[in-house]
Tab-separated table of C-alpha atoms and ligand atoms in Angstrom:
chain	number	residue	atom	x	y	z
A	26	MET	CA	5.111	-16.682	13.739
A	27	GLU	CA	3.306	-14.461	11.238
A	28	GLU	CA	3.119	-16.796	8.213
A	29	ARG	CA	2.338	-14.337	5.461
A	30	VAL	CA	5.337	-12.102	5.838
A	31	ALA	CA	8.956	-12.550	4.880
A	32	PRO	CA	9.683	-8.823	4.601
A	33	ARG	CA	12.642	-7.269	2.796
A	34	GLY	CA	12.716	-4.291	5.153
A	35	LEU	CA	12.632	-4.203	8.958
A	36	TYR	CA	11.782	-0.946	10.727
A	37	ILE	CA	12.106	-0.739	14.519
A	38	HIS	CA	10.599	2.261	16.285
A	39	ILE	CA	12.162	3.752	19.418
A	40	PRO	CA	9.719	6.318	20.858
A	41	PHE	CA	12.056	7.979	23.375
A	42	CYS	CA	13.856	11.327	23.254
A	43	LYS	CA	15.893	13.023	25.986
A	44	SER	CA	13.990	16.257	25.319
A	45	ARG	CA	11.341	17.486	22.912
A	46	CYS	CA	12.075	19.796	19.968
A	47	ILE	CA	9.537	22.615	19.597
A	48	TYR	CA	8.572	21.745	16.011
A	49	CYS	CA	8.180	17.982	16.424
A	50	GLY	CA	4.781	16.417	15.808
A	51	PHE	CA	5.946	12.815	16.275
A	52	PHE	CA	5.019	10.874	19.365
A	53	SER	CA	7.941	10.313	21.714
A	54	GLN	CA	8.350	10.511	25.453
A	55	THR	CA	11.163	11.722	27.657
A	56	ASN	CA	10.509	9.253	30.490
A	57	PHE	CA	12.849	6.296	30.026
A	58	SER	CA	11.554	4.239	32.968
A	59	ILE	CA	9.913	1.721	30.629
A	60	ALA	CA	12.659	1.672	28.002
A	61	ALA	CA	13.957	-1.755	29.118
A	62	ALA	CA	10.442	-3.250	29.049
A	63	TYR	CA	9.948	-1.676	25.630
A	64	VAL	CA	13.054	-3.382	24.220
A	65	ASP	CA	11.757	-6.719	25.599
A	66	ALA	CA	8.441	-6.062	23.849
A	67	LEU	CA	10.213	-5.253	20.559
A	68	ILE	CA	12.025	-8.584	20.744
A	69	TYR	CA	8.780	-10.344	21.603
A	70	GLU	CA	7.016	-8.755	18.618
A	71	MET	CA	9.869	-9.607	16.218
A	72	GLN	CA	9.422	-13.296	17.099
A	73	ARG	CA	6.126	-13.185	15.170
A	74	TYR	CA	7.878	-12.659	11.845
A	75	ASP	CA	10.004	-14.622	9.439
A	76	LEU	CA	13.046	-12.331	9.148
A	77	SER	CA	14.947	-14.601	6.737
A	78	GLN	CA	14.522	-12.241	3.767
A	79	VAL	CA	15.429	-8.980	5.548
A	80	ARG	CA	17.851	-6.927	3.466
A	81	THR	CA	17.513	-3.537	5.141
A	82	ILE	CA	17.148	-2.625	8.813
A	83	TYR	CA	16.213	0.845	10.035
A	84	LEU	CA	16.174	1.852	13.698
A	85	GLY	CA	14.211	5.094	13.850
A	86	GLY	CA	12.313	7.219	16.308
A	87	GLY	CA	12.247	9.161	18.453
A	88	THR	CA	15.948	8.903	19.081
A	89	PRO	CA	17.325	5.337	19.042
A	90	SER	CA	20.769	6.518	20.192
A	91	THR	CA	19.251	7.569	23.538
A	92	LEU	CA	18.623	3.920	24.436
A	93	GLY	CA	22.206	3.620	25.604
A	94	VAL	CA	24.766	0.889	25.134
A	95	LEU	CA	23.135	-1.844	27.293
A	96	LEU	CA	19.686	-1.758	25.677
A	97	LEU	CA	21.071	-1.284	22.184
A	98	THR	CA	23.337	-4.284	22.748
A	99	LYS	CA	20.341	-6.412	23.756
A	100	LEU	CA	18.446	-5.358	20.625
A	101	PHE	CA	21.457	-5.773	18.332
A	102	ASP	CA	22.136	-9.234	19.801
A	103	TYR	CA	18.626	-10.318	18.868
A	104	LEU	CA	19.042	-9.007	15.331
A	105	ARG	CA	22.423	-10.671	14.890
A	106	ASN	CA	21.096	-14.003	16.158
A	107	ASN	CA	17.951	-13.982	14.006
A	108	ILE	CA	18.878	-12.266	10.763
A	109	ASP	CA	21.512	-13.223	8.218
A	110	MET	CA	23.544	-10.049	8.665
A	111	CYS	CA	25.781	-10.941	5.691
A	112	ALA	CA	22.705	-10.559	3.454
A	113	VAL	CA	21.740	-7.187	4.950
A	114	GLU	CA	22.653	-4.429	2.493
A	115	GLU	CA	21.899	-1.481	4.721
A	116	PHE	CA	21.554	-1.179	8.515
A	117	THR	CA	20.717	2.374	9.552
A	118	VAL	CA	20.456	3.826	13.061
A	119	GLU	CA	19.102	7.324	13.700
A	120	CYS	CA	21.280	9.195	16.176
A	121	ASN	CA	21.291	12.564	17.842
A	122	PRO	CA	24.726	14.151	17.333
A	123	ASP	CA	25.352	14.622	21.052
A	124	ASP	CA	24.779	10.906	21.726
A	125	VAL	CA	27.488	9.753	19.315
A	126	SER	CA	30.554	8.822	21.338
A	127	ASP	CA	33.463	6.572	20.354
A	128	GLU	CA	31.819	3.857	22.461
A	129	LEU	CA	28.444	4.095	20.658
A	130	ALA	CA	30.113	4.289	17.229
A	131	ALA	CA	32.237	1.210	18.003
A	132	LEU	CA	29.188	-0.706	19.265
A	133	MET	CA	27.193	0.054	16.127
A	134	CYS	CA	30.096	-0.879	13.890
A	135	ARG	CA	30.607	-4.170	15.758
A	136	TYR	CA	26.995	-5.167	15.099
A	137	GLY	CA	27.012	-4.342	11.399
A	138	VAL	CA	25.436	-0.882	11.402
A	139	ASN	CA	26.719	0.605	8.135
A	140	ARG	CA	24.672	3.806	7.919
A	141	VAL	CA	23.844	6.532	10.450
A	142	SER	CA	21.259	9.250	10.043
A	143	MET	CA	21.565	12.350	12.217
A	144	GLY	CA	19.321	15.363	12.664
A	145	ALA	CA	21.691	18.314	12.281
A	146	GLN	CA	18.761	20.626	11.318
A	147	SER	CA	20.875	23.803	11.389
A	148	MET	CA	24.495	24.827	11.814
A	149	ASN	CA	23.505	28.013	13.646
A	150	ASP	CA	23.741	27.472	17.421
A	151	GLN	CA	21.178	30.164	18.159
A	152	MET	CA	18.716	28.468	15.809
A	153	LEU	CA	19.443	25.079	17.400
A	154	ARG	CA	18.638	26.570	20.828
A	155	PHE	CA	15.446	28.149	19.440
A	156	LEU	CA	14.377	24.737	18.120
A	157	SER	CA	15.231	23.154	21.529
A	158	ARG	CA	17.704	20.827	19.880
A	159	ARG	CA	20.136	19.354	22.424
A	160	HIS	CA	23.247	19.502	20.268
A	161	THR	CA	25.494	22.260	18.960
A	162	ALA	CA	26.766	22.708	15.410
A	163	ALA	CA	30.251	21.623	16.502
A	164	GLN	CA	28.840	18.334	17.810
A	165	VAL	CA	27.611	17.413	14.329
A	166	SER	CA	31.184	17.386	12.992
A	167	GLN	CA	32.452	15.640	16.140
A	168	ALA	CA	29.845	12.892	15.720
A	169	ILE	CA	30.838	12.369	12.088
A	170	ALA	CA	34.480	12.084	13.144
A	171	HIS	CA	33.580	9.417	15.770
A	172	LEU	CA	31.595	7.428	13.194
A	173	GLU	CA	34.264	7.613	10.503
A	174	ALA	CA	36.960	6.613	12.989
A	175	CYS	CA	35.000	3.383	13.536
A	176	GLY	CA	34.525	2.748	9.814
A	177	ILE	CA	30.971	4.053	9.317
A	178	TYR	CA	31.229	6.153	6.165
A	179	ASN	CA	27.633	6.155	4.957
A	180	ILE	CA	26.179	9.098	6.860
A	181	ASN	CA	23.053	11.181	6.377
A	182	ILE	CA	22.443	14.542	8.015
A	183	ASP	CA	19.108	16.403	8.050
A	184	PHE	CA	18.583	20.121	7.547
A	185	ILE	CA	15.459	22.263	7.954
A	186	PHE	CA	14.804	25.299	5.757
A	187	GLY	CA	11.956	27.800	5.721
A	188	MET	CA	12.704	28.937	9.272
A	189	PRO	CA	10.795	31.931	10.673
A	190	ALA	CA	12.533	35.231	9.909
A	191	PHE	CA	14.899	36.473	12.646
A	192	ASP	CA	17.366	39.333	12.403
A	193	TRP	CA	20.072	37.037	13.810
A	194	TYR	CA	19.538	34.273	11.233
A	195	LYS	CA	20.691	34.115	7.638
A	196	PHE	CA	19.584	31.102	5.607
A	197	GLU	CA	22.423	31.131	3.044
A	198	THR	CA	25.120	31.228	5.727
A	199	ASP	CA	23.489	28.385	7.634
A	200	PHE	CA	22.902	26.244	4.575
A	201	GLU	CA	26.403	26.758	3.177
A	202	GLN	CA	27.916	25.582	6.476
A	203	PHE	CA	25.662	22.528	6.363
A	204	ALA	CA	26.465	21.846	2.694
A	205	ALA	CA	30.204	22.091	3.399
A	206	ILE	CA	30.053	19.057	5.704
A	207	HIS	CA	31.010	16.048	3.650
A	208	THR	CA	28.447	13.268	3.996
A	209	GLN	CA	27.180	10.738	1.491
A	210	HIS	CA	23.534	11.713	1.926
A	211	LYS	CA	21.558	14.779	2.948
A	212	SER	CA	17.839	15.044	3.782
A	213	ILE	CA	16.495	18.576	3.569
A	214	TYR	CA	12.967	19.435	4.723
A	215	ALA	CA	10.825	22.546	4.883
A	216	LEU	CA	9.780	23.517	8.410
A	217	SER	CA	6.166	22.651	9.031
A	218	TYR	CA	3.944	23.980	11.763
A	219	GLU	CA	2.449	20.797	13.208
A	220	GLU	CA	-0.724	21.168	15.199
A	221	GLY	CA	-0.235	21.042	18.965
A	222	THR	CA	3.490	21.808	18.914
A	223	PRO	CA	5.053	24.703	20.853
A	224	LEU	CA	6.175	26.125	17.495
A	225	SER	CA	2.628	26.339	16.127
A	226	ARG	CA	1.474	27.955	19.392
A	227	MET	CA	4.217	30.581	19.007
A	228	LEU	CA	2.915	31.240	15.506
A	229	ALA	CA	-0.698	31.503	16.691
A	230	ASP	CA	0.351	33.870	19.510
A	231	GLY	CA	2.157	36.133	17.058
A	232	LYS	CA	5.563	35.509	18.673
A	233	ILE	CA	7.047	34.408	15.352
A	234	THR	CA	6.167	35.003	11.720
A	235	ALA	CA	6.129	32.187	9.159
A	236	LEU	CA	8.284	32.754	6.098
A	237	PRO	CA	6.096	33.538	3.045
A	238	ASP	CA	5.664	30.610	0.614
A	239	ASP	CA	7.550	32.315	-2.208
A	240	GLU	CA	10.587	32.783	0.054
A	241	VAL	CA	10.415	29.129	1.153
A	242	ARG	CA	10.325	28.170	-2.523
A	243	THR	CA	13.324	30.395	-3.281
A	244	GLN	CA	15.265	28.612	-0.528
A	245	TYR	CA	14.260	25.196	-1.944
A	246	GLU	CA	15.495	26.215	-5.386
A	247	TYR	CA	18.753	27.541	-3.910
A	248	ILE	CA	19.280	24.238	-2.075
A	249	THR	CA	18.491	22.157	-5.161
A	250	ALA	CA	20.940	24.094	-7.340
A	251	ARG	CA	23.724	24.021	-4.744
A	252	MET	CA	23.347	20.311	-4.031
A	253	GLN	CA	23.670	19.531	-7.720
A	254	GLN	CA	26.800	21.683	-7.946
A	255	LEU	CA	28.185	19.677	-5.048
A	256	GLY	CA	27.637	16.386	-6.892
A	257	TYR	CA	24.515	15.144	-5.114
A	258	GLU	CA	21.714	13.437	-7.005
A	259	HIS	CA	18.291	14.878	-6.110
A	260	TYR	CA	16.480	11.542	-6.178
A	261	GLU	CA	13.485	12.312	-3.965
A	262	ILE	CA	11.701	15.528	-3.036
A	263	SER	CA	13.684	15.902	0.201
A	264	ASN	CA	16.649	13.617	-0.392
A	265	TYR	CA	20.045	14.077	-2.020
A	266	ALA	CA	22.691	11.383	-2.415
A	267	GLN	CA	26.234	11.055	-3.600
A	268	PRO	CA	26.427	8.433	-6.403
A	269	GLN	CA	25.549	4.920	-5.154
A	270	HIS	CA	24.353	6.262	-1.802
A	271	ARG	CA	20.584	6.487	-2.094
A	272	ALA	CA	18.895	5.342	1.128
A	273	ILE	CA	17.955	1.771	0.209
A	274	HIS	CA	15.488	1.235	3.056
A	275	ASN	CA	13.601	4.441	2.310
A	276	CYS	CA	13.633	3.726	-1.450
A	277	ASN	CA	11.830	0.498	-0.620
A	278	TYR	CA	8.959	2.518	0.901
A	279	TRP	CA	8.615	4.509	-2.317
A	280	ASN	CA	8.950	1.327	-4.448
A	281	ARG	CA	6.313	-0.426	-2.329
A	282	THR	CA	8.661	-3.252	-1.348
A	283	SER	CA	7.451	-5.343	1.622
A	284	TYR	CA	8.507	-4.258	5.088
A	285	VAL	CA	7.514	-4.906	8.635
A	286	GLY	CA	7.390	-2.221	11.301
A	287	ILE	CA	8.043	-3.225	14.902
A	288	GLY	CA	7.075	-1.084	17.889
A	289	VAL	CA	4.428	1.417	18.893
A	290	GLY	CA	2.732	3.106	15.945
A	291	SER	CA	4.809	1.241	13.357
A	292	SER	CA	3.310	0.296	10.008
A	293	SER	CA	3.887	-2.829	7.939
A	294	PHE	CA	3.226	-3.452	4.279
A	295	TRP	CA	3.142	-6.409	1.956
A	296	GLY	CA	1.192	-7.064	-1.244
A	297	SER	CA	-2.109	-5.268	-0.836
A	298	HIS	CA	-2.012	-5.317	2.961
A	299	ARG	CA	-1.033	-2.620	5.392
A	300	HIS	CA	-1.341	-2.630	9.130
A	301	THR	CA	-0.440	-0.188	11.871
A	302	ASN	CA	0.356	-1.189	15.400
A	303	ASN	CA	-2.093	0.892	17.429
A	304	MET	CA	-1.279	0.020	21.032
A	305	SER	CA	-0.400	2.604	23.672
A	306	LEU	CA	3.199	2.558	24.893
A	307	ALA	CA	2.121	1.141	28.281
A	308	ASP	CA	0.080	-1.644	26.662
A	309	TYR	CA	2.862	-2.414	24.212
A	310	CYS	CA	5.362	-2.776	27.068
A	311	SER	CA	3.120	-5.330	28.757
A	312	LEU	CA	3.175	-7.658	25.724
A	313	PRO	CA	5.810	-10.182	26.915
A	314	PRO	CA	4.634	-10.731	30.524
A	315	MET	CA	1.024	-10.975	29.337
A	316	HIS	CA	1.946	-13.180	26.337
A	317	ARG	CA	-0.316	-11.058	24.193
A	318	ASN	CA	0.029	-10.105	20.554
A	319	PRO	CA	0.076	-6.484	19.413
A	320	THR	CA	-3.223	-5.083	18.182
A	321	TYR	CA	-3.365	-3.767	14.654
A	322	GLU	CA	-5.380	-1.449	12.558
A	323	ASN	CA	-5.669	-3.500	9.364
A	324	ASP	CA	-6.098	-2.108	5.933
A	325	GLU	CA	-6.636	-4.336	2.888
A	326	LEU	CA	-5.941	-2.065	-0.053
A	327	ALA	CA	-8.477	-1.922	-2.903
A	328	GLN	CA	-7.205	-1.504	-6.497
A	329	GLN	CA	-7.962	2.200	-6.290
A	330	ASP	CA	-5.865	2.571	-3.116
A	331	ILE	CA	-2.995	0.744	-4.807
A	332	TYR	CA	-3.255	3.040	-7.841
A	333	ASN	CA	-3.213	6.158	-5.637
A	334	GLU	CA	-0.245	4.825	-3.666
A	335	ILE	CA	1.771	4.046	-6.800
A	336	VAL	CA	1.131	7.582	-8.066
A	337	MET	CA	1.761	9.339	-4.758
A	338	LEU	CA	4.918	7.415	-3.837
A	339	GLY	CA	6.408	7.118	-7.325
A	340	LEU	CA	6.080	10.798	-8.147
A	341	ARG	CA	8.055	11.718	-5.026
A	342	THR	CA	11.120	10.307	-6.762
A	343	SER	CA	13.214	11.061	-9.818
A	344	ASP	CA	12.502	7.493	-11.026
A	345	GLY	CA	8.798	8.340	-11.138
A	346	VAL	CA	6.029	5.888	-11.969
A	347	ASN	CA	6.471	2.901	-14.266
A	348	ILE	CA	3.393	2.872	-16.490
A	349	ASN	CA	3.426	-0.948	-16.533
A	350	ASP	CA	2.652	-0.971	-12.786
A	351	ILE	CA	-0.502	1.016	-13.555
A	352	LYS	CA	-1.372	-1.029	-16.635
A	353	ARG	CA	-1.417	-4.142	-14.452
A	354	LEU	CA	-4.210	-2.618	-12.342
A	355	GLY	CA	-6.558	-2.484	-15.349
A	356	ASN	CA	-7.653	-0.219	-18.202
A	357	LYS	CA	-9.630	2.134	-15.998
A	358	TYR	CA	-6.474	3.145	-14.097
A	359	TYR	CA	-4.229	3.169	-17.152
A	360	GLU	CA	-6.560	5.468	-19.087
A	361	HIS	CA	-7.181	7.777	-16.145
A	362	PHE	CA	-3.445	8.163	-15.545
A	363	LEU	CA	-2.653	8.936	-19.179
A	364	GLN	CA	-5.558	11.392	-19.444
A	365	HIS	CA	-4.167	13.381	-16.507
A	366	ALA	CA	-0.451	12.959	-17.145
A	367	SER	CA	0.088	16.073	-19.274
A	368	SER	CA	1.909	17.822	-16.411
A	369	LEU	CA	4.439	14.980	-16.160
A	370	GLN	CA	7.656	14.291	-18.045
A	371	ASN	CA	7.829	11.025	-19.963
A	372	CYS	CA	10.739	8.846	-20.987
A	373	GLY	CA	9.892	5.323	-22.203
A	374	ASP	CA	7.771	3.582	-19.568
A	375	ARG	CA	8.637	6.164	-16.949
A	376	TYR	CA	6.504	9.161	-15.972
A	377	TYR	CA	7.941	11.639	-13.508
A	378	LEU	CA	7.675	15.202	-12.241
A	379	ALA	CA	10.074	17.830	-13.540
A	380	GLU	CA	12.387	18.816	-10.689
A	381	THR	CA	11.082	22.383	-10.949
A	382	ASP	CA	7.606	21.040	-10.049
A	383	TRP	CA	8.649	19.139	-6.939
A	384	PHE	CA	7.884	22.089	-4.687
A	385	ILE	CA	4.236	21.934	-5.816
A	386	SER	CA	4.121	18.159	-6.160
A	387	ASP	CA	1.157	17.745	-3.775
A	388	TYR	CA	-0.965	19.898	-6.051
A	389	ILE	CA	0.027	18.082	-9.250
A	390	VAL	CA	-0.161	14.579	-7.753
A	391	SER	CA	-3.626	15.156	-6.289
A	392	GLY	CA	-4.830	15.844	-9.866
A	393	LEU	CA	-3.822	12.291	-10.827
A	394	PHE	CA	-5.663	10.543	-7.985
A	395	LEU	CA	-8.740	8.484	-8.647
B	24	LIG	S1	14.788	14.399	18.596
B	24	LIG	FE1	13.552	14.017	16.735
B	24	LIG	S2	11.827	12.750	17.416
B	24	LIG	FE2	12.778	13.623	19.267
B	24	LIG	S3	11.570	15.472	19.678
B	24	LIG	FE3	13.340	16.110	18.423
B	24	LIG	S4	12.625	16.016	16.268
B	24	LIG	FE4	11.144	14.857	17.550
């Protein structure tokens, strides 16, 4: 058992998808032949950790809902038998809308899943086909109905703005249909052209045209204003929550609360230590029969790294940075921060970006780095 870690957060990575979306830069594979061995390896890796303090669980990917009922049951059984589920505040599973059946919703509910995050991405079926998403707009609402029927009422849906211009696509119409779906949380991201994706090749070949930055910004401002009108709190650059429904697990990343990441490519963090599991999927799947341990890329954070992390992560959120966290690092960091903080808002110990600056946050935050 890994002695140093009694993490508050547990992230489990499922690197499988039934098909690949054209914009996706994440690693995932569509061959499920090793999915069962992968779940065994996840369980084997979890045995290394003291999970007694886990308060949030997040099953992400990839697409965890593609694992199917049998493999999910095996994984959920391990969690239920090794974690005090009564102490778990939030248990999130990422799902693709077309995977969410009554059976899957009931299974998740039975094992204590109390939050589901789904990639809706658009409510325009032609756009969903362009993006190579597997679901339709109607399936988003159907999935929500299945989840609510089983008692899962804390639901996030994702949306992508800044799409390439098409004569058949109108952003406002799409966004308004998305906004009209009642969920407790919405994550809204700008489309990015990740290197090596089919989407970026289409851009390079001149088959599509990227939306100009000022139009992307106009869409972001439209979204921000509408979400506030609809009663959502804009608590992080890309995240909006109904009162009391911030994503606890994700907030812990921004607050630098300890977490352990299980699975291929997953990262863990505690104190001043980070590590990333750097095994290939095939090697990772051979962990249990070989009785090996995962290999890690270790990173002991220096004071300067910790300072930069506090600034970068804190300023993503409406809570901002607590100046006392910087003071604790020493005068050098405290003075540097204050000297460069003129572009921030200040209220008591809290320094934060004005919401109108969130679109250019990378630029402002990089000016505060040391
Ligand atoms: S479902 Fe998600 S992880 Fe899988 S290819 Fe699409 S965007 Fe990427």
